[in-house]
CSV table of C-alpha atoms in Angstrom, one decimal:
chain,number,residue,atom,x,y,z
A,1,MET,CA,0.1,-0.1,0.0
A,2,PHE,CA,1.3,3.4,-1.1
A,3,GLY,CA,3.2,4.9,1.8
A,4,SER,CA,1.2,3.2,4.6
A,5,TRP,CA,3.8,3.4,7.2
A,6,LEU,CA,4.7,7.0,6.4
A,7,CYS,CA,0.9,8.0,6.3
A,8,ILE,CA,0.3,6.5,9.6
A,9,SER,CA,3.4,8.3,11.1
A,10,VAL,CA,2.1,11.7,10.0
A,11,CYS,CA,-1.6,11.4,10.7
A,12,LEU,CA,-1.4,13.4,14.0
A,13,LEU,CA,-2.2,17.0,13.7
A,14,GLY,CA,0.7,19.4,14.0
A,15,TYR,CA,3.3,16.7,13.0
A,16,THR,CA,6.4,18.3,11.3
A,17,SER,CA,8.8,16.6,8.9
A,18,ALA,CA,12.0,18.0,7.6
A,19,GLU,CA,13.1,17.0,4.1
A,20,LYS,CA,15.5,18.3,1.6
A,21,ILE,CA,12.9,18.5,-1.2
A,22,ILE,CA,9.1,18.7,-1.1
A,23,ILE,CA,7.2,17.9,-4.3
A,24,ILE,CA,3.6,18.9,-4.2
A,25,GLY,CA,1.4,16.9,-6.5
A,26,ALA,CA,1.9,13.3,-7.7
A,27,GLY,CA,0.8,13.8,-11.4
A,28,ALA,CA,2.8,13.7,-14.5
A,29,SER,CA,5.1,16.7,-13.6
A,30,GLY,CA,5.5,15.6,-10.0
A,31,ILE,CA,6.5,12.1,-11.0
A,32,ALA,CA,8.8,13.2,-13.5
A,33,THR,CA,10.6,15.4,-11.1
A,34,ALA,CA,10.7,12.5,-8.5
A,35,SER,CA,12.2,10.0,-11.2
A,36,THR,CA,14.8,12.7,-12.3
A,37,LEU,CA,15.9,12.9,-8.7
A,38,LEU,CA,16.1,9.3,-8.2
A,39,GLU,CA,18.1,8.8,-11.5
A,40,HIS,CA,20.8,11.1,-9.8
A,41,ASN,CA,20.7,9.3,-6.5
A,42,ILE,CA,18.7,12.1,-4.7
A,43,THR,CA,16.3,10.4,-2.4
A,44,ASP,CA,15.7,12.9,0.4
A,45,PHE,CA,12.3,14.0,-0.8
A,46,ILE,CA,8.6,13.3,-0.1
A,47,ILE,CA,5.6,14.0,-2.4
A,48,LEU,CA,2.4,15.6,-0.9
A,49,GLU,CA,-0.5,14.5,-3.0
A,50,ALA,CA,-4.1,16.1,-2.2
A,51,GLU,CA,-6.1,13.0,-3.7
A,52,ASN,CA,-5.9,9.5,-2.6
A,53,ARG,CA,-4.2,8.4,-5.7
A,54,ILE,CA,-1.2,9.1,-8.0
A,55,GLY,CA,-1.9,10.5,-11.4
A,56,GLY,CA,-3.2,14.0,-11.2
A,57,ARG,CA,-5.3,14.7,-14.4
A,58,ILE,CA,-4.5,11.2,-15.6
A,59,HIS,CA,-6.9,8.8,-14.0
A,60,SER,CA,-6.9,5.2,-15.4
A,61,PHE,CA,-9.0,2.5,-13.8
A,62,HIS,CA,-10.6,-0.8,-15.0
A,63,LEU,CA,-13.9,-0.8,-16.5
A,64,GLY,CA,-15.3,-3.5,-18.7
A,65,ASN,CA,-12.5,-5.5,-20.3
A,66,ALA,CA,-9.7,-3.2,-20.0
A,67,ILE,CA,-8.2,-0.1,-18.4
A,68,ILE,CA,-10.0,3.1,-19.4
A,69,ASP,CA,-9.1,6.8,-18.9
A,70,LEU,CA,-11.3,9.3,-17.2
A,71,GLY,CA,-8.7,12.1,-17.8
A,72,ALA,CA,-5.9,12.4,-20.4
A,73,GLN,CA,-6.2,9.5,-23.1
A,74,TYR,CA,-4.2,10.3,-26.1
A,75,VAL,CA,-0.5,10.8,-26.9
A,76,HIS,CA,-0.6,13.9,-29.1
A,77,GLY,CA,2.1,13.6,-31.8
A,78,GLU,CA,5.3,11.9,-32.3
A,79,LYS,CA,8.2,14.0,-33.3
A,80,GLY,CA,9.2,16.3,-30.4
A,81,ASN,CA,6.9,14.5,-27.9
A,82,ILE,CA,8.8,13.1,-24.9
A,83,VAL,CA,6.0,10.8,-23.9
A,84,TYR,CA,6.1,9.1,-27.4
A,85,ASP,CA,9.8,8.8,-27.1
A,86,LEU,CA,9.5,7.0,-23.8
A,87,ALA,CA,6.4,5.0,-24.8
A,88,LYS,CA,6.6,4.4,-28.5
A,89,ASP,CA,6.9,0.7,-28.1
A,90,TYR,CA,3.5,0.5,-26.2
A,91,VAL,CA,1.2,3.1,-27.9
A,92,VAL,CA,-0.6,2.2,-31.1
A,93,HIS,CA,-2.3,3.9,-34.1
A,94,ARG,CA,-6.1,3.6,-34.1
A,95,PRO,CA,-7.2,4.2,-37.6
A,96,GLU,CA,-10.9,3.3,-36.7
A,97,ILE,CA,-11.1,6.4,-34.7
A,98,ASN,CA,-11.7,8.1,-38.1
A,99,ASN,CA,-14.9,5.8,-38.9
A,100,VAL,CA,-17.5,8.3,-37.7
A,101,THR,CA,-21.2,7.9,-38.6
A,102,VAL,CA,-23.1,11.2,-38.5
A,103,TYR,CA,-26.7,11.4,-37.4
A,104,PHE,CA,-28.7,14.6,-37.9
A,105,SER,CA,-31.7,15.0,-35.7
A,106,GLY,CA,-32.3,11.3,-35.7
A,107,LYS,CA,-31.4,10.4,-39.3
A,108,ARG,CA,-28.1,9.1,-40.7
A,109,LYS,CA,-26.5,11.9,-42.8
A,110,ASN,CA,-24.6,10.8,-45.9
A,111,GLY,CA,-22.8,12.8,-48.3
A,112,GLU,CA,-20.1,15.5,-47.9
A,113,ASN,CA,-18.2,15.2,-44.6
A,114,LEU,CA,-18.4,18.6,-43.1
A,115,GLN,CA,-16.4,17.5,-40.0
A,116,SER,CA,-13.4,16.8,-42.1
A,117,VAL,CA,-13.6,20.0,-43.9
A,118,SER,CA,-14.2,21.8,-40.7
A,119,LYS,CA,-11.2,20.2,-39.1
A,120,GLU,CA,-8.9,21.3,-42.0
A,121,LEU,CA,-10.2,25.0,-41.5
A,122,TYR,CA,-9.2,24.8,-37.9
A,123,TYR,CA,-5.7,23.7,-38.6
A,124,ASP,CA,-5.2,26.1,-41.5
A,125,LEU,CA,-6.5,29.1,-39.3
A,126,ILE,CA,-3.3,30.7,-38.5
A,127,GLN,CA,-2.9,32.1,-42.0
A,128,TYR,CA,-6.1,34.0,-41.9
A,129,VAL,CA,-5.3,35.8,-38.6
A,130,HIS,CA,-4.9,39.5,-39.3
A,131,ASP,CA,-5.1,41.0,-36.0
A,132,LYS,CA,-3.1,39.6,-32.9
A,133,ASP,CA,-5.9,40.5,-30.7
A,134,SER,CA,-8.5,38.3,-32.5
A,135,SER,CA,-10.3,35.4,-30.8
A,136,LEU,CA,-10.2,31.9,-32.3
A,137,GLY,CA,-14.0,32.1,-32.5
A,138,GLU,CA,-13.9,35.2,-34.5
A,139,VAL,CA,-11.5,34.0,-37.0
A,140,TYR,CA,-13.0,30.6,-37.3
A,141,LEU,CA,-16.6,31.9,-37.8
A,142,SER,CA,-15.3,34.2,-40.6
A,143,ARG,CA,-13.8,31.3,-42.4
A,144,TYR,CA,-16.7,29.0,-41.8
A,145,ASN,CA,-19.1,31.6,-43.2
A,146,SER,CA,-17.1,32.4,-46.1
A,147,THR,CA,-16.3,28.8,-47.1
A,148,ILE,CA,-18.9,26.3,-45.9
A,149,LEU,CA,-21.9,28.5,-45.5
A,150,ALA,CA,-21.3,30.3,-48.7
A,151,LYS,CA,-21.1,27.1,-50.6
A,152,TYR,CA,-24.6,26.0,-49.6
A,153,GLN,CA,-26.3,29.3,-50.0
A,154,ASN,CA,-28.7,27.9,-52.7
A,155,ASP,CA,-29.1,24.5,-51.0
A,156,THR,CA,-31.6,24.9,-48.2
A,157,GLU,CA,-31.2,21.5,-46.6
A,158,MET,CA,-27.4,21.5,-46.7
A,159,LEU,CA,-27.3,25.2,-45.5
A,160,ASN,CA,-29.5,24.2,-42.4
A,161,TYR,CA,-27.3,21.3,-41.8
A,162,ALA,CA,-24.1,23.3,-42.0
A,163,LYS,CA,-25.5,25.9,-39.6
A,164,CYS,CA,-26.5,23.2,-37.1
A,165,SER,CA,-23.2,21.6,-37.4
A,166,LEU,CA,-21.5,24.6,-36.2
A,167,LYS,CA,-22.1,23.8,-32.6
A,168,ASN,CA,-20.4,20.4,-33.3
A,169,VAL,CA,-17.4,22.0,-34.8
A,170,GLU,CA,-17.2,24.7,-31.8
A,171,GLY,CA,-17.5,21.8,-29.3
A,172,ALA,CA,-14.8,19.9,-31.1
A,173,ILE,CA,-12.3,22.9,-31.0
A,174,LEU,CA,-13.3,23.7,-27.3
A,175,SER,CA,-12.4,20.1,-26.6
A,176,LEU,CA,-9.0,20.4,-28.1
A,177,GLU,CA,-8.4,23.9,-26.6
A,178,GLY,CA,-9.8,23.3,-23.1
A,179,ALA,CA,-11.9,26.4,-23.0
A,180,PHE,CA,-15.7,27.0,-22.3
A,181,ASP,CA,-16.0,29.7,-25.1
A,182,TRP,CA,-14.0,30.1,-28.3
A,183,PHE,CA,-14.2,33.9,-28.1
A,184,ASP,CA,-11.9,33.7,-25.0
A,185,ILE,CA,-9.2,31.8,-26.9
A,186,SER,CA,-6.4,33.6,-28.6
A,187,ALA,CA,-6.2,33.0,-32.5
A,188,THR,CA,-2.3,33.0,-32.3
A,189,SER,CA,-0.5,30.8,-30.1
A,190,THR,CA,3.0,29.8,-29.0
A,191,PHE,CA,1.9,26.1,-29.0
A,192,TYR,CA,4.1,23.6,-30.8
A,193,ASP,CA,2.3,20.8,-32.9
A,194,ALA,CA,4.2,17.7,-32.7
A,195,ASP,CA,4.2,15.9,-36.1
A,196,GLY,CA,2.6,12.6,-36.3
A,197,ASP,CA,-0.5,10.9,-35.1
A,198,GLN,CA,-2.5,13.1,-32.5
A,199,THR,CA,-4.6,10.2,-31.2
A,200,LEU,CA,-2.0,7.5,-30.4
A,201,SER,CA,-3.7,5.0,-27.9
A,202,TRP,CA,-2.3,3.0,-24.8
A,203,ASN,CA,-4.2,0.0,-26.3
A,204,GLY,CA,-6.1,-0.8,-23.1
A,205,LEU,CA,-3.1,-0.3,-20.8
A,206,GLY,CA,-4.3,3.2,-19.7
A,207,TYR,CA,-2.3,6.4,-19.6
A,208,LYS,CA,-1.3,5.5,-15.9
A,209,THR,CA,1.4,3.4,-17.7
A,210,ILE,CA,3.5,6.5,-18.1
A,211,PHE,CA,4.3,6.5,-14.5
A,212,ASP,CA,5.7,3.2,-14.4
A,213,ILE,CA,7.7,4.0,-17.5
A,214,LEU,CA,9.1,7.2,-15.7
A,215,LEU,CA,9.9,5.1,-12.6
A,216,LYS,CA,11.5,2.4,-14.8
A,217,ASN,CA,8.8,-0.1,-13.6
A,218,PHE,CA,7.4,-1.0,-17.0
A,219,PRO,CA,7.3,-3.7,-18.6
A,220,ASN,CA,8.9,-5.2,-15.5
A,221,LYS,CA,8.8,-3.9,-12.0
A,222,THR,CA,12.4,-3.6,-11.5
A,223,GLY,CA,12.9,0.1,-11.0
A,224,TYR,CA,12.3,2.8,-8.4
A,225,ASN,CA,9.9,2.2,-5.5
A,226,ILE,CA,8.3,5.5,-4.3
A,227,ASP,CA,5.7,4.0,-2.1
A,228,ASN,CA,7.1,5.4,1.2
A,229,LYS,CA,7.8,8.8,-0.2
A,230,ILE,CA,4.0,9.7,-1.2
A,231,LEU,CA,1.6,11.1,1.4
A,232,PHE,CA,-1.8,11.1,0.2
A,233,ASN,CA,-4.8,13.2,1.2
A,234,ARG,CA,-2.5,16.1,2.0
A,235,THR,CA,-4.0,19.3,0.6
A,236,VAL,CA,-1.5,22.1,0.9
A,237,SER,CA,-2.8,25.3,2.4
A,238,LYS,CA,0.4,27.3,2.7
A,239,VAL,CA,3.9,27.6,1.2
A,240,ILE,CA,6.0,30.0,3.2
A,241,LEU,CA,9.6,31.0,2.2
A,242,LYS,CA,11.7,32.2,5.1
A,243,GLY,CA,15.3,33.1,4.2
A,244,ASN,CA,16.5,29.9,2.4
A,245,SER,CA,14.1,27.4,3.8
A,246,VAL,CA,10.4,26.6,2.9
A,247,ASN,CA,7.7,25.6,5.2
A,248,VAL,CA,4.6,23.8,3.9
A,249,LYS,CA,1.3,23.5,5.8
A,250,CYS,CA,-1.5,21.2,5.0
A,251,VAL,CA,-5.2,21.4,5.9
A,252,ASP,CA,-4.9,18.5,8.1
A,253,GLY,CA,-2.4,20.4,10.4
A,254,SER,CA,0.7,18.7,9.3
A,255,GLU,CA,3.6,20.7,8.4
A,256,TYR,CA,6.9,20.0,6.5
A,257,SER,CA,10.0,22.0,6.1
A,258,SER,CA,12.6,21.7,3.3
A,259,ASP,CA,15.3,23.4,1.3
A,260,HIS,CA,13.2,23.3,-1.9
A,261,VAL,CA,9.6,22.9,-3.0
A,262,VAL,CA,8.4,22.0,-6.4
A,263,PHE,CA,4.9,23.1,-6.9
A,264,THR,CA,3.0,21.2,-9.6
A,265,PRO,CA,-0.8,21.6,-8.9
A,266,SER,CA,-2.9,22.9,-11.8
A,267,LEU,CA,-3.3,26.6,-13.1
A,268,GLY,CA,-6.8,26.3,-11.9
A,269,VAL,CA,-5.6,25.7,-8.2
A,270,LEU,CA,-3.2,28.6,-8.6
A,271,LYS,CA,-5.9,30.8,-9.9
A,272,HIS,CA,-8.2,30.0,-6.9
A,273,ASN,CA,-5.7,30.0,-4.2
A,274,TYR,CA,-2.5,32.1,-5.2
A,275,LYS,CA,-3.4,35.1,-3.0
A,276,SER,CA,-3.6,33.0,0.2
A,277,LEU,CA,-1.2,30.1,-0.6
A,278,PHE,CA,2.3,31.8,-0.9
A,279,GLU,CA,4.3,33.9,1.7
A,280,PRO,CA,5.6,36.2,0.7
A,281,LYS,CA,3.3,37.1,-2.2
A,282,LEU,CA,4.1,36.2,-5.7
A,283,SER,CA,5.8,38.6,-8.0
A,284,ASP,CA,3.5,40.8,-10.3
A,285,ASP,CA,4.6,39.0,-13.3
A,286,LYS,CA,3.8,35.6,-12.0
A,287,VAL,CA,0.3,37.0,-10.7
A,288,SER,CA,-0.3,38.4,-14.1
A,289,ALA,CA,0.4,35.0,-15.9
A,290,ILE,CA,-1.8,33.2,-13.4
A,291,GLU,CA,-4.7,35.7,-13.9
A,292,ASN,CA,-4.5,35.9,-17.8
A,293,LEU,CA,-3.6,32.4,-19.0
A,294,GLY,CA,-6.9,30.5,-19.5
A,295,PHE,CA,-8.0,27.4,-17.6
A,296,ASP,CA,-11.4,25.9,-18.1
A,297,GLY,CA,-12.4,22.3,-18.8
A,298,ILE,CA,-14.1,19.5,-20.7
A,299,MET,CA,-15.9,16.3,-19.5
A,300,LYS,CA,-15.7,12.8,-20.3
A,301,ILE,CA,-18.5,10.3,-19.9
A,302,LEU,CA,-17.7,6.6,-19.8
A,303,ILE,CA,-20.6,4.3,-21.0
A,304,GLU,CA,-20.4,0.7,-20.5
A,305,PHE,CA,-23.1,-1.5,-22.1
A,306,PRO,CA,-24.3,-5.1,-21.3
A,307,ARG,CA,-23.9,-6.0,-25.1
A,308,ALA,CA,-22.7,-4.3,-28.3
A,309,TRP,CA,-25.6,-2.9,-30.1
A,310,TRP,CA,-23.5,-1.0,-32.7
A,311,HIS,CA,-21.9,-2.6,-35.9
A,312,GLY,CA,-18.1,-3.0,-35.7
A,313,ASN,CA,-15.8,-0.2,-35.2
A,314,GLU,CA,-18.3,2.5,-35.1
A,315,ASN,CA,-18.1,6.1,-33.6
A,316,PHE,CA,-21.0,8.5,-33.6
A,317,LEU,CA,-21.5,12.3,-34.2
A,318,PHE,CA,-24.7,13.7,-33.2
A,319,VAL,CA,-26.0,17.0,-34.8
A,320,TRP,CA,-29.0,18.7,-33.0
A,321,ASN,CA,-31.3,21.1,-34.9
A,322,GLU,CA,-33.4,24.0,-33.3
A,323,LYS,CA,-36.5,21.8,-32.7
A,324,ASP,CA,-34.4,19.1,-31.1
A,325,VAL,CA,-33.2,21.8,-28.6
A,326,GLU,CA,-36.8,23.0,-27.9
A,327,ASP,CA,-37.8,19.3,-27.3
A,328,LEU,CA,-34.9,18.8,-24.9
A,329,LYS,CA,-36.3,21.6,-22.5
A,330,LYS,CA,-39.5,19.7,-22.3
A,331,ASP,CA,-38.1,16.2,-22.1
A,332,ILE,CA,-34.8,16.8,-20.1
A,333,ARG,CA,-35.9,19.3,-17.6
A,334,TYR,CA,-32.7,19.2,-15.2
A,335,GLY,CA,-29.4,20.6,-15.9
A,336,PRO,CA,-28.6,24.1,-17.2
A,337,MET,CA,-30.3,25.7,-20.1
A,338,THR,CA,-31.1,29.1,-21.5
A,339,ASP,CA,-33.8,30.4,-23.7
A,340,LYS,CA,-32.0,29.2,-27.0
A,341,ASP,CA,-29.8,26.5,-25.5
A,342,HIS,CA,-29.9,23.3,-23.6
A,343,TRP,CA,-26.9,21.6,-22.0
A,344,LEU,CA,-27.5,18.2,-23.7
A,345,SER,CA,-27.3,19.6,-27.2
A,346,TRP,CA,-23.6,20.0,-26.5
A,347,PHE,CA,-23.3,16.2,-26.2
A,348,SER,CA,-22.1,15.4,-29.9
A,349,TYR,CA,-19.6,12.6,-29.9
A,350,MET,CA,-19.3,9.1,-28.6
A,351,GLY,CA,-16.5,6.7,-29.7
A,352,LEU,CA,-15.4,3.2,-28.9
A,353,ALA,CA,-12.9,2.7,-26.0
A,354,PRO,CA,-9.6,1.1,-27.1
A,355,LYS,CA,-9.5,-2.8,-26.4
A,356,ASN,CA,-12.8,-2.5,-24.6
A,357,PRO,CA,-15.6,-3.7,-26.9
A,358,LEU,CA,-18.5,-2.9,-24.6
A,359,VAL,CA,-17.5,0.6,-23.6
A,360,MET,CA,-18.0,3.8,-25.3
A,361,ILE,CA,-16.4,7.3,-24.5
A,362,GLY,CA,-18.5,10.4,-24.8
A,363,TRP,CA,-16.8,13.8,-24.9
A,364,TYR,CA,-18.7,16.9,-23.7
A,365,SER,CA,-17.5,20.5,-24.0
A,366,GLY,CA,-18.9,24.1,-24.0
A,367,PRO,CA,-20.4,26.6,-21.7
A,368,PHE,CA,-22.2,24.3,-19.4
A,369,VAL,CA,-19.4,21.9,-18.4
A,370,LYS,CA,-19.2,23.1,-14.7
A,371,GLU,CA,-22.9,22.8,-14.0
A,372,VAL,CA,-23.3,19.5,-15.9
A,373,GLU,CA,-20.5,18.0,-13.8
A,374,LYS,CA,-22.7,18.4,-10.8
A,375,LEU,CA,-25.6,16.1,-12.3
A,376,SER,CA,-25.9,12.7,-10.6
A,377,GLU,CA,-24.8,9.6,-12.4
A,378,LYS,CA,-28.4,8.5,-12.8
A,379,GLU,CA,-29.3,11.9,-14.6
A,380,MET,CA,-26.3,11.4,-16.8
A,381,GLU,CA,-27.5,7.8,-17.7
A,382,SER,CA,-31.0,9.1,-18.5
A,383,ALA,CA,-29.6,11.9,-20.8
A,384,VAL,CA,-27.2,9.5,-22.5
A,385,LEU,CA,-29.9,7.0,-23.3
A,386,TYR,CA,-32.1,9.8,-24.5
A,387,THR,CA,-29.5,11.0,-27.0
A,388,LEU,CA,-29.1,7.5,-28.2
A,389,GLN,CA,-32.7,6.8,-28.7
A,390,LYS,CA,-33.3,10.2,-30.3
A,391,HIS,CA,-30.5,9.8,-32.8
A,392,LEU,CA,-29.9,6.2,-33.4
A,393,SER,CA,-33.2,4.1,-32.6
A,394,ARG,CA,-34.2,4.0,-36.1
A,395,ASP,CA,-31.1,2.0,-37.1
A,396,TYR,CA,-30.1,0.3,-34.0
A,397,ASN,CA,-31.7,-1.8,-31.0
A,398,ILE,CA,-30.3,0.4,-28.3
A,399,THR,CA,-29.7,-1.1,-24.9
A,400,LYS,CA,-29.7,0.7,-21.5
A,401,PRO,CA,-26.2,1.4,-20.3
A,402,LYS,CA,-24.8,-0.9,-17.4
A,403,THR,CA,-22.6,1.9,-16.1
A,404,VAL,CA,-22.3,5.6,-16.7
A,405,ILE,CA,-19.5,7.6,-15.1
A,406,HIS,CA,-18.7,11.4,-15.8
A,407,SER,CA,-15.6,13.2,-14.9
A,408,LYS,CA,-15.6,16.1,-12.6
A,409,TRP,CA,-12.4,18.0,-13.2
A,410,CYS,CA,-13.8,21.5,-12.9
A,411,THR,CA,-15.7,21.1,-9.7
A,412,ASN,CA,-12.9,19.1,-8.0
A,413,PRO,CA,-11.0,21.7,-5.7
A,414,HIS,CA,-7.8,19.7,-6.3
A,415,PHE,CA,-7.8,20.4,-10.1
A,416,ARG,CA,-10.5,23.2,-11.0
A,417,GLY,CA,-10.3,22.4,-14.6
A,418,THR,CA,-8.4,20.2,-17.3
A,419,TYR,CA,-5.7,22.0,-19.0
A,420,SER,CA,-4.6,25.7,-20.0
A,421,TYR,CA,-4.9,27.8,-23.1
A,422,GLU,CA,-3.7,31.2,-24.3
A,423,THR,CA,-6.4,33.8,-24.1
A,424,VAL,CA,-7.3,36.9,-25.9
A,425,LYS,CA,-6.6,38.9,-22.7
A,426,LEU,CA,-2.9,38.0,-23.0
A,427,ARG,CA,-2.8,39.5,-26.5
A,428,LYS,CA,-4.8,42.7,-25.6
A,429,ARG,CA,-2.7,43.3,-22.5
A,430,ASN,CA,0.5,42.6,-24.5
A,431,ILE,CA,1.8,39.9,-22.2
A,432,THR,CA,4.1,38.0,-24.3
A,433,SER,CA,5.9,35.6,-21.7
A,434,ALA,CA,3.1,34.3,-19.5
A,435,HIS,CA,4.4,30.7,-19.4
A,436,GLU,CA,8.0,31.9,-18.7
A,437,ALA,CA,6.8,34.0,-15.7
A,438,LEU,CA,4.8,31.1,-14.4
A,439,LEU,CA,7.8,28.7,-14.5
A,440,GLU,CA,10.3,31.2,-12.8
A,441,PRO,CA,11.4,29.9,-9.4
A,442,VAL,CA,11.0,32.1,-6.2
A,443,ARG,CA,14.6,32.5,-4.8
A,444,GLY,CA,15.9,32.6,-1.3
A,445,LEU,CA,18.1,35.1,0.3
A,446,ASP,CA,21.2,33.4,-1.1
A,447,GLY,CA,19.7,33.8,-4.6
A,448,LYS,CA,19.1,29.9,-5.1
A,449,PRO,CA,15.6,28.6,-6.4
A,450,ARG,CA,13.6,27.6,-3.3
A,451,ILE,CA,10.0,27.4,-4.7
A,452,LEU,CA,10.0,25.9,-8.2
A,453,PHE,CA,7.0,25.4,-10.6
A,454,ALA,CA,6.3,22.6,-12.9
A,455,GLY,CA,3.1,21.5,-14.6
A,456,GLU,CA,1.8,21.7,-18.2
A,457,ALA,CA,0.9,25.4,-17.9
A,458,THR,CA,4.4,26.1,-17.2
A,459,ASN,CA,5.5,24.9,-20.6
A,460,PRO,CA,5.8,27.6,-23.2
A,461,GLU,CA,5.3,25.4,-26.2
A,462,ARG,CA,3.5,22.2,-25.2
A,463,PHE,CA,1.1,23.4,-22.5
A,464,SER,CA,-2.2,21.4,-22.2
A,465,THR,CA,-0.3,18.1,-22.9
A,466,VAL,CA,0.8,15.3,-20.7
A,467,ASP,CA,4.2,15.4,-22.5
A,468,GLY,CA,4.3,19.2,-21.8
A,469,ALA,CA,3.9,18.3,-18.0
A,470,VAL,CA,6.6,15.6,-18.1
A,471,GLU,CA,9.0,18.0,-19.9
A,472,THR,CA,8.5,20.4,-17.0
A,473,GLY,CA,9.1,17.9,-14.3
A,474,PHE,CA,12.4,16.9,-15.9
A,475,ARG,CA,13.3,20.6,-16.2
A,476,GLU,CA,12.8,21.2,-12.5
A,477,GLY,CA,14.4,17.9,-11.5
A,478,TYR,CA,17.4,18.7,-13.4
A,479,ARG,CA,17.4,22.3,-12.0
A,480,LEU,CA,17.5,20.7,-8.5
A,481,VAL,CA,20.2,18.2,-9.6
A,482,ASN,CA,22.4,21.1,-10.6
A,483,ILE,CA,21.8,23.1,-7.4
A,484,LEU,CA,22.6,20.0,-5.1
A,485,LYS,CA,25.7,18.8,-7.1
């Protein structure tokens, strides 16, 4: 059991422990930091983890016939991706992910694939950005209107379909960017797209495998054992720098002192807690980065069925029309809605889970994510079944789901969202080095880094990704190695 003897020893309120290094957070960047230290024979550290598990925004567990991911799922790209470099022997291409059947208001939609064209518009968007202060939503809408909608001006049926499909396109882009509103996302970005397959799969192993790889315990458990270094259920309430030492306080009353702290919790946690969390207060540049970088979220819905009612390797896209939305207000009366919108109309995609023939994964994004997370599993199950019966019942004998689980990253105080993005606010306020300001260490009286920062939001080029988080863990690990040489 992870750290059982150590957890028992610090359970008393007011317990104080002294370590050379404290890593706050046992997610991708925290474990990458720990593995770097161990590789250089630095063992005088502990990891304080607010949850009761390792992983952070990676959360893999068994459902159906294989391991499934409630958080990060894909390895995005190959060239210039540290996770791919580490795991290329264990991740696979999934060509079937492109096998998508579109249903428009309950009828199978054949003909031109608007989704493919819309995706091409998104990836070619940068050449149409003429104002650095523009939002991604503004630029994309302009392109969509001048290409796709213009093409169907004389085709009433296709024009209506294209207009209704715009919400699907927006939802897909929000899933990629991690935002609630595409008018908040900057049309320009410092993000580096790693060449290669963007949806590499762990083939039923789960993304948690990366932790065993980092600790050299995969495929054989012959590497580092950090069980006695992780303290679970340790929510940090205060990080205090005094001279050249750092004191860390937790909400359970336990306290820890160290020479160095590596802070890895999400940008969402920083946004919510930075004013009360650090003493002395953070620099103006770091505060500006925290306040102006974006951090919202998306939601995943895991759906296990008693039998496979679909045909082979099918994935589904649901397009709702205006009448469907009005029907939703009468049929699904719970959850957030407005005069013109209903939360369930943002549920538009459901695809097969890798190596799991009875499990589908639904992706949900848009303005209602935070409120939708608060729905019960029973309410979510009813909504999923309604969606399937509405769109697919003409062609399939739908069965009631056996299990429905939806993620709650935004409402979990230990995360408060999924991943970061660059905002219009950054551009309008001419903030050009937000990620660099966020990663800058807080130094002690001797000028040495004492509070270090890691996590995907501190990566200037690969923010929002697991590989970006791992890179920052290595970065801060090596920074400590160089200090302690």
